[in-house]
PDB file of C-alpha atoms in Angstrom:
ATOM      1  CA  UNK A   1     100.588 109.742  63.821  1.00  0.00           C
ATOM      2  CA  UNK A   2     101.610 107.795  66.930  1.00  0.00           C
ATOM      3  CA  UNK A   3     104.530 110.187  67.353  1.00  0.00           C
ATOM      4  CA  UNK A   4     102.022 113.058  67.416  1.00  0.00           C
ATOM      5  CA  UNK A   5      99.614 111.534  69.955  1.00  0.00           C
ATOM      6  CA  UNK A   6     101.823 109.567  72.349  1.00  0.00           C
ATOM      7  CA  UNK A   7     103.603 112.577  73.972  1.00  0.00           C
ATOM      8  CA  UNK A   8     100.258 113.599  75.501  1.00  0.00           C
ATOM      9  CA  UNK A   9      99.720 110.286  77.329  1.00  0.00           C
ATOM     10  CA  UNK A  10     101.068 111.279  80.767  1.00  0.00           C
ATOM     11  CA  UNK A  11      99.316 114.640  81.020  1.00  0.00           C
ATOM     12  CA  UNK A  12      96.068 113.088  79.784  1.00  0.00           C
ATOM     13  CA  UNK A  13      96.405 110.329  82.389  1.00  0.00           C
ATOM     14  CA  UNK A  14      96.847 112.972  85.085  1.00  0.00           C
ATOM     15  CA  UNK A  15      93.725 114.754  83.879  1.00  0.00           C
ATOM     16  CA  UNK A  16      91.668 111.565  83.728  1.00  0.00           C
ATOM     17  CA  UNK A  17      92.968 110.464  87.143  1.00  0.00           C
ATOM     18  CA  UNK A  18      91.709 113.670  88.725  1.00  0.00           C
ATOM     19  CA  UNK A  19      88.390 113.173  86.952  1.00  0.00           C
ATOM     20  CA  UNK A  20      87.941 109.479  87.823  1.00  0.00           C
ATOM     21  CA  UNK A  21      89.904 108.926  91.057  1.00  0.00           C
ATOM     22  CA  UNK A  22      91.535 105.730  89.791  1.00  0.00           C
ATOM     23  CA  UNK A  23      94.805 105.188  87.979  1.00  0.00           C
ATOM     24  CA  UNK A  24      93.444 102.016  86.398  1.00  0.00           C
ATOM     25  CA  UNK A  25      90.377 103.761  84.987  1.00  0.00           C
ATOM     26  CA  UNK A  26      92.447 106.779  83.961  1.00  0.00           C
ATOM     27  CA  UNK A  27      94.779 104.637  81.880  1.00  0.00           C
ATOM     28  CA  UNK A  28      91.802 102.892  80.281  1.00  0.00           C
ATOM     29  CA  UNK A  29      90.261 106.276  79.463  1.00  0.00           C
ATOM     30  CA  UNK A  30      93.483 107.568  77.930  1.00  0.00           C
ATOM     31  CA  UNK A  31      93.960 104.435  75.867  1.00  0.00           C
ATOM     32  CA  UNK A  32      90.425 104.829  74.522  1.00  0.00           C
ATOM     33  CA  UNK A  33      91.148 108.517  73.858  1.00  0.00           C
ATOM     34  CA  UNK A  34      94.216 107.713  71.785  1.00  0.00           C
ATOM     35  CA  UNK A  35      92.433 104.935  69.898  1.00  0.00           C
ATOM     36  CA  UNK A  36      89.552 107.250  68.994  1.00  0.00           C
ATOM     37  CA  UNK A  37      91.975 109.993  67.978  1.00  0.00           C
ATOM     38  CA  UNK A  38      93.966 107.574  65.826  1.00  0.00           C
ATOM     39  CA  UNK A  39      90.811 106.413  64.039  1.00  0.00           C
ATOM     40  CA  UNK A  40      89.585 109.969  63.473  1.00  0.00           C
ATOM     41  CA  UNK A  41      92.939 111.576  62.720  1.00  0.00           C
ATOM     42  CA  UNK A  42      92.223 112.022  59.015  1.00  0.00           C
ATOM     43  CA  UNK A  43      89.236 114.209  59.899  1.00  0.00           C
ATOM     44  CA  UNK A  44      91.134 116.345  62.430  1.00  0.00           C
ATOM     45  CA  UNK A  45      91.162 120.021  61.422  1.00  0.00           C
ATOM     46  CA  UNK A  46      94.161 121.886  62.922  1.00  0.00           C
ATOM     47  CA  UNK A  47      92.584 125.229  61.981  1.00  0.00           C
ATOM     48  CA  UNK A  48      89.796 124.624  64.526  1.00  0.00           C
ATOM     49  CA  UNK A  49      91.815 123.326  67.477  1.00  0.00           C
ATOM     50  CA  UNK A  50      95.250 122.128  68.482  1.00  0.00           C
ATOM     51  CA  UNK A  51      95.949 118.416  68.835  1.00  0.00           C
ATOM     52  CA  UNK A  52      96.155 118.922  72.601  1.00  0.00           C
ATOM     53  CA  UNK A  53      92.719 120.573  72.815  1.00  0.00           C
ATOM     54  CA  UNK A  54      91.251 117.910  70.548  1.00  0.00           C
ATOM     55  CA  UNK A  55      92.607 115.103  72.735  1.00  0.00           C
ATOM     56  CA  UNK A  56      91.334 116.753  75.914  1.00  0.00           C
ATOM     57  CA  UNK A  57      87.879 117.071  74.357  1.00  0.00           C
ATOM     58  CA  UNK A  58      87.844 113.344  73.582  1.00  0.00           C
ATOM     59  CA  UNK A  59      89.188 112.454  77.038  1.00  0.00           C
ATOM     60  CA  UNK A  60      86.639 114.686  78.774  1.00  0.00           C
ATOM     61  CA  UNK A  61      83.734 113.078  76.938  1.00  0.00           C
ATOM     62  CA  UNK A  62      85.035 109.602  77.770  1.00  0.00           C
ATOM     63  CA  UNK A  63      85.427 110.460  81.467  1.00  0.00           C
ATOM     64  CA  UNK A  64      81.956 111.993  81.666  1.00  0.00           C
ATOM     65  CA  UNK A  65      80.491 108.883  80.027  1.00  0.00           C
ATOM     66  CA  UNK A  66      82.329 106.656  82.524  1.00  0.00           C
ATOM     67  CA  UNK A  67      81.109 108.746  85.458  1.00  0.00           C
ATOM     68  CA  UNK A  68      77.441 108.510  84.456  1.00  0.00           C
ATOM     69  CA  UNK A  69      77.174 104.960  85.767  1.00  0.00           C
ATOM     70  CA  UNK A  70      79.807 105.108  88.513  1.00  0.00           C
ATOM     71  CA  UNK A  71      79.385 105.759  92.210  1.00  0.00           C
ATOM     72  CA  UNK A  72      81.478 108.499  93.775  1.00  0.00           C
ATOM     73  CA  UNK A  73      84.886 107.243  94.858  1.00  0.00           C
ATOM     74  CA  UNK A  74      85.890 108.275  98.365  1.00  0.00           C
ATOM     75  CA  UNK A  75      88.311 107.813 101.227  1.00  0.00           C
ATOM     76  CA  UNK A  76      87.364 105.619 104.179  1.00  0.00           C
ATOM     77  CA  UNK A  77      86.812 108.683 106.379  1.00  0.00           C
ATOM     78  CA  UNK A  78      83.981 109.738 104.038  1.00  0.00           C
ATOM     79  CA  UNK A  79      82.104 106.434 104.198  1.00  0.00           C
ATOM     80  CA  UNK A  80      81.142 105.916 107.844  1.00  0.00           C
ATOM     81  CA  UNK A  81      81.817 107.119 111.416  1.00  0.00           C
ATOM     82  CA  UNK A  82      85.137 106.044 112.992  1.00  0.00           C
ATOM     83  CA  UNK A  83      85.473 102.771 114.889  1.00  0.00           C
ATOM     84  CA  UNK A  84      83.283  99.716 114.596  1.00  0.00           C
ATOM     85  CA  UNK A  85      84.101  96.322 113.163  1.00  0.00           C
ATOM     86  CA  UNK A  86      86.742  95.792 110.496  1.00  0.00           C
ATOM     87  CA  UNK A  87      84.127  94.170 108.278  1.00  0.00           C
ATOM     88  CA  UNK A  88      84.582  92.766 104.796  1.00  0.00           C
ATOM     89  CA  UNK A  89      86.756  94.333 102.093  1.00  0.00           C
ATOM     90  CA  UNK A  90      84.852  96.565  99.699  1.00  0.00           C
ATOM     91  CA  UNK A  91      85.262  96.597  95.900  1.00  0.00           C
ATOM     92  CA  UNK A  92      88.093  98.634  94.400  1.00  0.00           C
ATOM     93  CA  UNK A  93      85.579 100.994  92.791  1.00  0.00           C
ATOM     94  CA  UNK A  94      84.520 102.350  96.212  1.00  0.00           C
ATOM     95  CA  UNK A  95      87.810 104.094  97.002  1.00  0.00           C
ATOM     96  CA  UNK A  96      89.988 106.760  95.466  1.00  0.00           C
ATOM     97  CA  UNK A  97      93.042 104.757  94.420  1.00  0.00           C
ATOM     98  CA  UNK A  98      96.720 105.747  94.530  1.00  0.00           C
ATOM     99  CA  UNK A  99      98.788 106.295  91.410  1.00  0.00           C
ATOM    100  CA  UNK A 100     102.540 106.575  90.673  1.00  0.00           C
ATOM    101  CA  UNK A 101     103.770 110.119  90.084  1.00  0.00           C
ATOM    102  CA  UNK A 102     105.444 108.993  86.869  1.00  0.00           C
ATOM    103  CA  UNK A 103     102.068 108.086  85.343  1.00  0.00           C
ATOM    104  CA  UNK A 104     100.353 111.433  85.951  1.00  0.00           C
ATOM    105  CA  UNK A 105     102.928 114.223  86.377  1.00  0.00           C
ATOM    106  CA  UNK A 106     104.737 115.247  83.165  1.00  0.00           C
ATOM    107  CA  UNK A 107     108.326 116.242  83.893  1.00  0.00           C
ATOM    108  CA  UNK A 108     108.286 119.020  81.315  1.00  0.00           C
ATOM    109  CA  UNK A 109     105.241 120.868  82.665  1.00  0.00           C
ATOM    110  CA  UNK A 110     104.813 123.128  85.681  1.00  0.00           C
ATOM    111  CA  UNK A 111     101.663 121.469  87.033  1.00  0.00           C
ATOM    112  CA  UNK A 112     100.596 121.856  90.662  1.00  0.00           C
ATOM    113  CA  UNK A 113     101.733 118.487  91.973  1.00  0.00           C
ATOM    114  CA  UNK A 114      99.609 118.718  95.104  1.00  0.00           C
ATOM    115  CA  UNK A 115      96.522 118.332  92.914  1.00  0.00           C
ATOM    116  CA  UNK A 116      97.096 114.572  92.711  1.00  0.00           C
ATOM    117  CA  UNK A 117      97.081 114.168  96.506  1.00  0.00           C
ATOM    118  CA  UNK A 118      94.549 111.578  97.649  1.00  0.00           C
ATOM    119  CA  UNK A 119      92.593 114.130  99.682  1.00  0.00           C
ATOM    120  CA  UNK A 120      92.389 116.593  96.781  1.00  0.00           C
ATOM    121  CA  UNK A 121      91.340 113.923  94.280  1.00  0.00           C
ATOM    122  CA  UNK A 122      88.731 112.668  96.764  1.00  0.00           C
ATOM    123  CA  UNK A 123      87.441 116.234  97.138  1.00  0.00           C
ATOM    124  CA  UNK A 124      87.109 116.537  93.357  1.00  0.00           C
ATOM    125  CA  UNK A 125      84.793 113.526  93.347  1.00  0.00           C
ATOM    126  CA  UNK A 126      82.163 115.630  95.162  1.00  0.00           C
ATOM    127  CA  UNK A 127      81.768 117.767  92.037  1.00  0.00           C
ATOM    128  CA  UNK A 128      79.425 116.973  89.145  1.00  0.00           C
ATOM    129  CA  UNK A 129      81.493 115.738  86.184  1.00  0.00           C
ATOM    130  CA  UNK A 130      81.309 118.897  84.078  1.00  0.00           C
ATOM    131  CA  UNK A 131      82.113 121.152  87.034  1.00  0.00           C
ATOM    132  CA  UNK A 132      84.982 118.811  87.838  1.00  0.00           C
ATOM    133  CA  UNK A 133      86.329 119.163  84.311  1.00  0.00           C
ATOM    134  CA  UNK A 134      86.039 122.959  84.392  1.00  0.00           C
ATOM    135  CA  UNK A 135      87.844 123.263  87.722  1.00  0.00           C
ATOM    136  CA  UNK A 136      90.673 120.912  86.718  1.00  0.00           C
ATOM    137  CA  UNK A 137      91.177 122.636  83.384  1.00  0.00           C
ATOM    138  CA  UNK A 138      91.064 126.156  84.832  1.00  0.00           C
ATOM    139  CA  UNK A 139      92.634 125.881  88.299  1.00  0.00           C
ATOM    140  CA  UNK A 140      94.985 122.922  87.845  1.00  0.00           C
ATOM    141  CA  UNK A 141      96.024 123.060  84.194  1.00  0.00           C
ATOM    142  CA  UNK A 142      95.652 126.858  83.842  1.00  0.00           C
ATOM    143  CA  UNK A 143      93.521 126.840  80.708  1.00  0.00           C
ATOM    144  CA  UNK A 144      91.889 130.100  79.646  1.00  0.00           C
ATOM    145  CA  UNK A 145      88.146 130.533  80.120  1.00  0.00           C
ATOM    146  CA  UNK A 146      87.675 130.738  76.354  1.00  0.00           C
ATOM    147  CA  UNK A 147      89.620 127.497  75.817  1.00  0.00           C
ATOM    148  CA  UNK A 148      87.490 125.623  78.341  1.00  0.00           C
ATOM    149  CA  UNK A 149      84.306 127.013  76.827  1.00  0.00           C
ATOM    150  CA  UNK A 150      85.369 125.812  73.385  1.00  0.00           C
ATOM    151  CA  UNK A 151      86.351 122.379  74.673  1.00  0.00           C
ATOM    152  CA  UNK A 152      83.059 121.827  76.518  1.00  0.00           C
ATOM    153  CA  UNK A 153      80.945 123.590  73.869  1.00  0.00           C
ATOM    154  CA  UNK A 154      79.533 126.087  76.378  1.00  0.00           C
ATOM    155  CA  UNK A 155      79.624 129.859  76.734  1.00  0.00           C
ATOM    156  CA  UNK A 156      82.389 131.571  78.680  1.00  0.00           C
ATOM    157  CA  UNK A 157      79.769 132.800  81.151  1.00  0.00           C
ATOM    158  CA  UNK A 158      78.508 129.250  81.725  1.00  0.00           C
ATOM    159  CA  UNK A 159      82.054 128.034  82.224  1.00  0.00           C
ATOM    160  CA  UNK A 160      82.810 130.769  84.743  1.00  0.00           C
ATOM    161  CA  UNK A 161      79.593 130.003  86.622  1.00  0.00           C
ATOM    162  CA  UNK A 162      80.492 126.299  86.776  1.00  0.00           C
ATOM    163  CA  UNK A 163      83.957 127.193  88.046  1.00  0.00           C
ATOM    164  CA  UNK A 164      82.576 129.344  90.863  1.00  0.00           C
ATOM    165  CA  UNK A 165      80.167 126.606  91.960  1.00  0.00           C
ATOM    166  CA  UNK A 166      82.979 124.053  91.899  1.00  0.00           C
ATOM    167  CA  UNK A 167      85.250 126.280  93.977  1.00  0.00           C
ATOM    168  CA  UNK A 168      82.475 126.838  96.512  1.00  0.00           C
ATOM    169  CA  UNK A 169      81.895 123.098  96.860  1.00  0.00           C
ATOM    170  CA  UNK A 170      85.597 122.404  97.370  1.00  0.00           C
ATOM    171  CA  UNK A 171      85.689 124.949 100.182  1.00  0.00           C
ATOM    172  CA  UNK A 172      83.040 122.944 102.046  1.00  0.00           C
ATOM    173  CA  UNK A 173      84.870 119.636 101.505  1.00  0.00           C
ATOM    174  CA  UNK A 174      88.292 120.898 102.701  1.00  0.00           C
ATOM    175  CA  UNK A 175      90.963 118.772 101.005  1.00  0.00           C
ATOM    176  CA  UNK A 176      93.536 119.983 103.540  1.00  0.00           C
ATOM    177  CA  UNK A 177      96.901 121.613 103.024  1.00  0.00           C
ATOM    178  CA  UNK A 178      99.611 120.042 100.850  1.00  0.00           C
ATOM    179  CA  UNK A 179     102.951 119.054 102.349  1.00  0.00           C
ATOM    180  CA  UNK A 180     105.917 121.306 101.695  1.00  0.00           C
ATOM    181  CA  UNK A 181     108.458 118.595 100.882  1.00  0.00           C
ATOM    182  CA  UNK A 182     111.320 121.065 101.308  1.00  0.00           C
ATOM    183  CA  UNK A 183     110.291 122.085 104.831  1.00  0.00           C
ATOM    184  CA  UNK A 184     113.030 120.756 107.170  1.00  0.00           C
ATOM    185  CA  UNK A 185     110.519 120.390 110.014  1.00  0.00           C
ATOM    186  CA  UNK A 186     108.262 118.143 107.956  1.00  0.00           C
ATOM    187  CA  UNK A 187     111.207 116.164 106.580  1.00  0.00           C
ATOM    188  CA  UNK A 188     112.512 115.571 110.088  1.00  0.00           C
ATOM    189  CA  UNK A 189     109.073 114.470 111.264  1.00  0.00           C
ATOM    190  CA  UNK A 190     108.749 111.908 108.477  1.00  0.00           C
ATOM    191  CA  UNK A 191     112.226 110.583 109.163  1.00  0.00           C
ATOM    192  CA  UNK A 192     111.532 110.179 112.893  1.00  0.00           C
ATOM    193  CA  UNK A 193     108.155 108.567 112.247  1.00  0.00           C
ATOM    194  CA  UNK A 194     109.577 106.029 109.782  1.00  0.00           C
ATOM    195  CA  UNK A 195     112.479 105.187 112.080  1.00  0.00           C
ATOM    196  CA  UNK A 196     110.100 104.689 115.021  1.00  0.00           C
ATOM    197  CA  UNK A 197     107.896 102.473 112.862  1.00  0.00           C
ATOM    198  CA  UNK A 198     110.820 100.266 111.888  1.00  0.00           C
ATOM    199  CA  UNK A 199     111.891  99.986 115.559  1.00  0.00           C
ATOM    200  CA  UNK A 200     108.275  99.270 116.482  1.00  0.00           C
ATOM    201  CA  UNK A 201     108.607 102.094 119.002  1.00  0.00           C
ATOM    202  CA  UNK A 202     104.920 102.638 119.740  1.00  0.00           C
ATOM    203  CA  UNK A 203     105.612 105.319 122.341  1.00  0.00           C
ATOM    204  CA  UNK A 204     107.462 107.510 119.860  1.00  0.00           C
ATOM    205  CA  UNK A 205     104.897 106.889 117.135  1.00  0.00           C
ATOM    206  CA  UNK A 206     102.076 108.010 119.421  1.00  0.00           C
ATOM    207  CA  UNK A 207     104.036 111.073 120.546  1.00  0.00           C
ATOM    208  CA  UNK A 208     104.316 112.187 116.920  1.00  0.00           C
ATOM    209  CA  UNK A 209     100.560 111.955 116.279  1.00  0.00           C
ATOM    210  CA  UNK A 210      98.189 114.892 116.118  1.00  0.00           C
ATOM    211  CA  UNK A 211      95.393 114.603 118.676  1.00  0.00           C
ATOM    212  CA  UNK A 212      92.866 114.175 115.825  1.00  0.00           C
ATOM    213  CA  UNK A 213      95.037 111.869 113.702  1.00  0.00           C
ATOM    214  CA  UNK A 214      93.289 109.249 111.578  1.00  0.00           C
ATOM    215  CA  UNK A 215      94.133 105.733 110.425  1.00  0.00           C
ATOM    216  CA  UNK A 216      92.467 103.817 107.593  1.00  0.00           C
ATOM    217  CA  UNK A 217      93.106 100.665 105.577  1.00  0.00           C
ATOM    218  CA  UNK A 218      91.315 100.447 102.225  1.00  0.00           C
ATOM    219  CA  UNK A 219      89.678  98.283 100.907  1.00  0.00           C
ATOM    220  CA  UNK A 220      88.042  98.242 104.356  1.00  0.00           C
ATOM    221  CA  UNK A 221      85.685 101.059 105.358  1.00  0.00           C
ATOM    222  CA  UNK A 222      86.946 100.817 108.960  1.00  0.00           C
ATOM    223  CA  UNK A 223      88.935 103.768 110.236  1.00  0.00           C
ATOM    224  CA  UNK A 224      89.979 105.410 113.496  1.00  0.00           C
ATOM    225  CA  UNK A 225      90.274 108.971 114.740  1.00  0.00           C
ATOM    226  CA  UNK A 226      92.143 110.344 117.737  1.00  0.00           C
ATOM    227  CA  UNK A 227      95.548 109.777 119.284  1.00  0.00           C
ATOM    228  CA  UNK A 228      94.209 107.414 121.961  1.00  0.00           C
ATOM    229  CA  UNK A 229      92.372 105.223 119.455  1.00  0.00           C
ATOM    230  CA  UNK A 230      95.448 104.991 117.236  1.00  0.00           C
ATOM    231  CA  UNK A 231      97.660 104.231 120.241  1.00  0.00           C
ATOM    232  CA  UNK A 232      95.431 101.278 121.133  1.00  0.00           C
ATOM    233  CA  UNK A 233      95.565  99.975 117.557  1.00  0.00           C
ATOM    234  CA  UNK A 234      99.340 100.348 117.338  1.00  0.00           C
ATOM    235  CA  UNK A 235      99.752  98.518 120.656  1.00  0.00           C
ATOM    236  CA  UNK A 236      97.508  95.591 119.693  1.00  0.00           C
ATOM    237  CA  UNK A 237      99.728  92.452 119.683  1.00  0.00           C
ATOM    238  CA  UNK A 238      97.404  90.806 117.140  1.00  0.00           C
ATOM    239  CA  UNK A 239      98.076  93.557 114.615  1.00  0.00           C
ATOM    240  CA  UNK A 240     101.783  94.021 115.212  1.00  0.00           C
ATOM    241  CA  UNK A 241     104.043  95.500 112.549  1.00  0.00           C
ATOM    242  CA  UNK A 242     107.134  94.320 114.413  1.00  0.00           C
ATOM    243  CA  UNK A 243     109.925  93.503 111.974  1.00  0.00           C
ATOM    244  CA  UNK A 244     108.343  95.464 109.124  1.00  0.00           C
ATOM    245  CA  UNK A 245     110.201  98.148 107.214  1.00  0.00           C
ATOM    246  CA  UNK A 246     109.376 100.902 104.747  1.00  0.00           C
ATOM    247  CA  UNK A 247     110.563 101.527 101.202  1.00  0.00           C
ATOM    248  CA  UNK A 248     109.695 104.940  99.719  1.00  0.00           C
ATOM    249  CA  UNK A 249     107.671 105.180  96.541  1.00  0.00           C
ATOM    250  CA  UNK A 250     106.758 108.257  94.515  1.00  0.00           C
ATOM    251  CA  UNK A 251     102.979 108.339  94.551  1.00  0.00           C
ATOM    252  CA  UNK A 252     100.344 111.081  94.574  1.00  0.00           C
ATOM    253  CA  UNK A 253     103.024 113.727  95.224  1.00  0.00           C
ATOM    254  CA  UNK A 254     102.893 112.644  98.876  1.00  0.00           C
ATOM    255  CA  UNK A 255     105.007 110.801 101.463  1.00  0.00           C
ATOM    256  CA  UNK A 256     104.335 107.175 100.493  1.00  0.00           C
ATOM    257  CA  UNK A 257     105.990 103.864 101.327  1.00  0.00           C
ATOM    258  CA  UNK A 258     105.684 100.197 100.615  1.00  0.00           C
ATOM    259  CA  UNK A 259     105.410  98.355 103.919  1.00  0.00           C
ATOM    260  CA  UNK A 260     107.430  95.149 103.690  1.00  0.00           C
ATOM    261  CA  UNK A 261     107.370  92.284 106.183  1.00  0.00           C
ATOM    262  CA  UNK A 262     109.709  89.339 106.763  1.00  0.00           C
ATOM    263  CA  UNK A 263     108.681  86.165 104.987  1.00  0.00           C
ATOM    264  CA  UNK A 264     106.310  87.891 102.555  1.00  0.00           C
ATOM    265  CA  UNK A 265     107.084  87.758  98.840  1.00  0.00           C
ATOM    266  CA  UNK A 266     105.188  90.974  98.158  1.00  0.00           C
ATOM    267  CA  UNK A 267     104.437  94.158 100.133  1.00  0.00           C
ATOM    268  CA  UNK A 268     101.900  94.136 102.949  1.00  0.00           C
ATOM    269  CA  UNK A 269     100.511  97.499 101.887  1.00  0.00           C
ATOM    270  CA  UNK A 270     101.118 100.940 100.403  1.00  0.00           C
ATOM    271  CA  UNK A 271     101.246 103.538 103.187  1.00  0.00           C
ATOM    272  CA  UNK A 272     100.553 107.276 102.851  1.00  0.00           C
ATOM    273  CA  UNK A 273     101.500 109.604 105.708  1.00  0.00           C
ATOM    274  CA  UNK A 274      99.826 112.997 106.156  1.00  0.00           C
ATOM    275  CA  UNK A 275     101.573 115.663 108.218  1.00  0.00           C
ATOM    276  CA  UNK A 276     100.786 119.186 109.365  1.00  0.00           C
ATOM    277  CA  UNK A 277     102.379 121.603 111.825  1.00  0.00           C
ATOM    278  CA  UNK A 278     105.088 119.171 112.837  1.00  0.00           C
ATOM    279  CA  UNK A 279     102.760 116.258 113.633  1.00  0.00           C
ATOM    280  CA  UNK A 280     101.384 113.238 111.790  1.00  0.00           C
ATOM    281  CA  UNK A 281      97.716 113.822 111.024  1.00  0.00           C
ATOM    282  CA  UNK A 282      96.905 110.532 109.341  1.00  0.00           C
ATOM    283  CA  UNK A 283      97.974 107.299 107.710  1.00  0.00           C
ATOM    284  CA  UNK A 284      96.233 105.462 104.891  1.00  0.00           C
ATOM    285  CA  UNK A 285      97.417 101.932 104.157  1.00  0.00           C
ATOM    286  CA  UNK A 286      96.133 100.430 100.919  1.00  0.00           C
ATOM    287  CA  UNK A 287      95.978  96.666 101.367  1.00  0.00           C
ATOM    288  CA  UNK A 288      94.832  95.824  97.819  1.00  0.00           C
ATOM    289  CA  UNK A 289      98.425  95.095  96.853  1.00  0.00           C
ATOM    290  CA  UNK A 290      97.590  92.617  94.088  1.00  0.00           C
ATOM    291  CA  UNK A 291      95.665  95.357  92.293  1.00  0.00           C
ATOM    292  CA  UNK A 292      98.356  98.000  92.830  1.00  0.00           C
ATOM    293  CA  UNK A 293     101.466  96.088  91.783  1.00  0.00           C
ATOM    294  CA  UNK A 294     100.591  96.032  88.049  1.00  0.00           C
ATOM    295  CA  UNK A 295     100.561  99.830  87.925  1.00  0.00           C
ATOM    296  CA  UNK A 296     103.320 100.517  90.489  1.00  0.00           C
ATOM    297  CA  UNK A 297     105.676  97.619  89.842  1.00  0.00           C
ATOM    298  CA  UNK A 298     107.383  95.574  92.565  1.00  0.00           C
ATOM    299  CA  UNK A 299     109.559  97.420  95.101  1.00  0.00           C
ATOM    300  CA  UNK A 300     113.093  96.406  95.953  1.00  0.00           C
ATOM    301  CA  UNK A 301     112.448  93.799  98.635  1.00  0.00           C
ATOM    302  CA  UNK A 302     115.843  94.358 100.248  1.00  0.00           C
ATOM    303  CA  UNK A 303     115.631  98.118 100.108  1.00  0.00           C
ATOM    304  CA  UNK A 304     115.504 100.298 103.177  1.00  0.00           C
ATOM    305  CA  UNK A 305     113.850 103.621 103.790  1.00  0.00           C
ATOM    306  CA  UNK A 306     115.707 106.641 102.544  1.00  0.00           C
ATOM    307  CA  UNK A 307     115.321 110.051 104.130  1.00  0.00           C
ATOM    308  CA  UNK A 308     113.404 112.815 102.409  1.00  0.00           C
TER     309      UNK A 308
END
């Protein structure tokens, strides 16, 4: 029985992560899914549905139940206007959280990897739970309309209507464009940005920024927008990253790095870099390292950045 259920763990975690916006909650949801399936396996009827469809039905119901009492997870840029005081750290449940690629992207499936980007997952959180499920199943996992209707116990027409409403909402949220990791221009930009960061070359860093670039540091709601505002923050001697270096990590199908600092026995933060049209459009540095290490594991403290 375990041999039948366990192979679905990664793809189910990816599904639940898109639904919930948290790798921690996604893994909890999948564990509960597998436990329920194990207990009910004797009553499973393969003539009515495949094991995969059955597991997705259980996982969907669990996610919807979890979302009934949860607030919408978001990115810092969705919470308040830019600037202001740094303030106090907010609870983990406020923010969309990062997740390792290995936990959510099955190697044997052709799934759109960009659909685990932080911005896309944050955009999904604007959808009501059932619309969210329909859109993920149809547009991300390429399920047929009839399969989704059966899973959610709705008509095909109702499922199609929910899909159209979900697509319309996503267009208003604008999750941005995914990075083409094979684009030599983007790869060169990331390499130059990381090298400038490690040299603490503020002038070069600023020159690589888009004029509307953003900077945020969850679990704080504080964030900045605009090249000038970011230049001032990067130049602040009280917030210097001098001596720090970056170690790449595979997370959210995006350029991501552990930021390491001399004298620290664990990373300072997990940094995501957004790029577009040959410029850096944003950086998000997750500072809740103690919460992230259990799911990501510790980086190689002596490691150096490697080029994309």
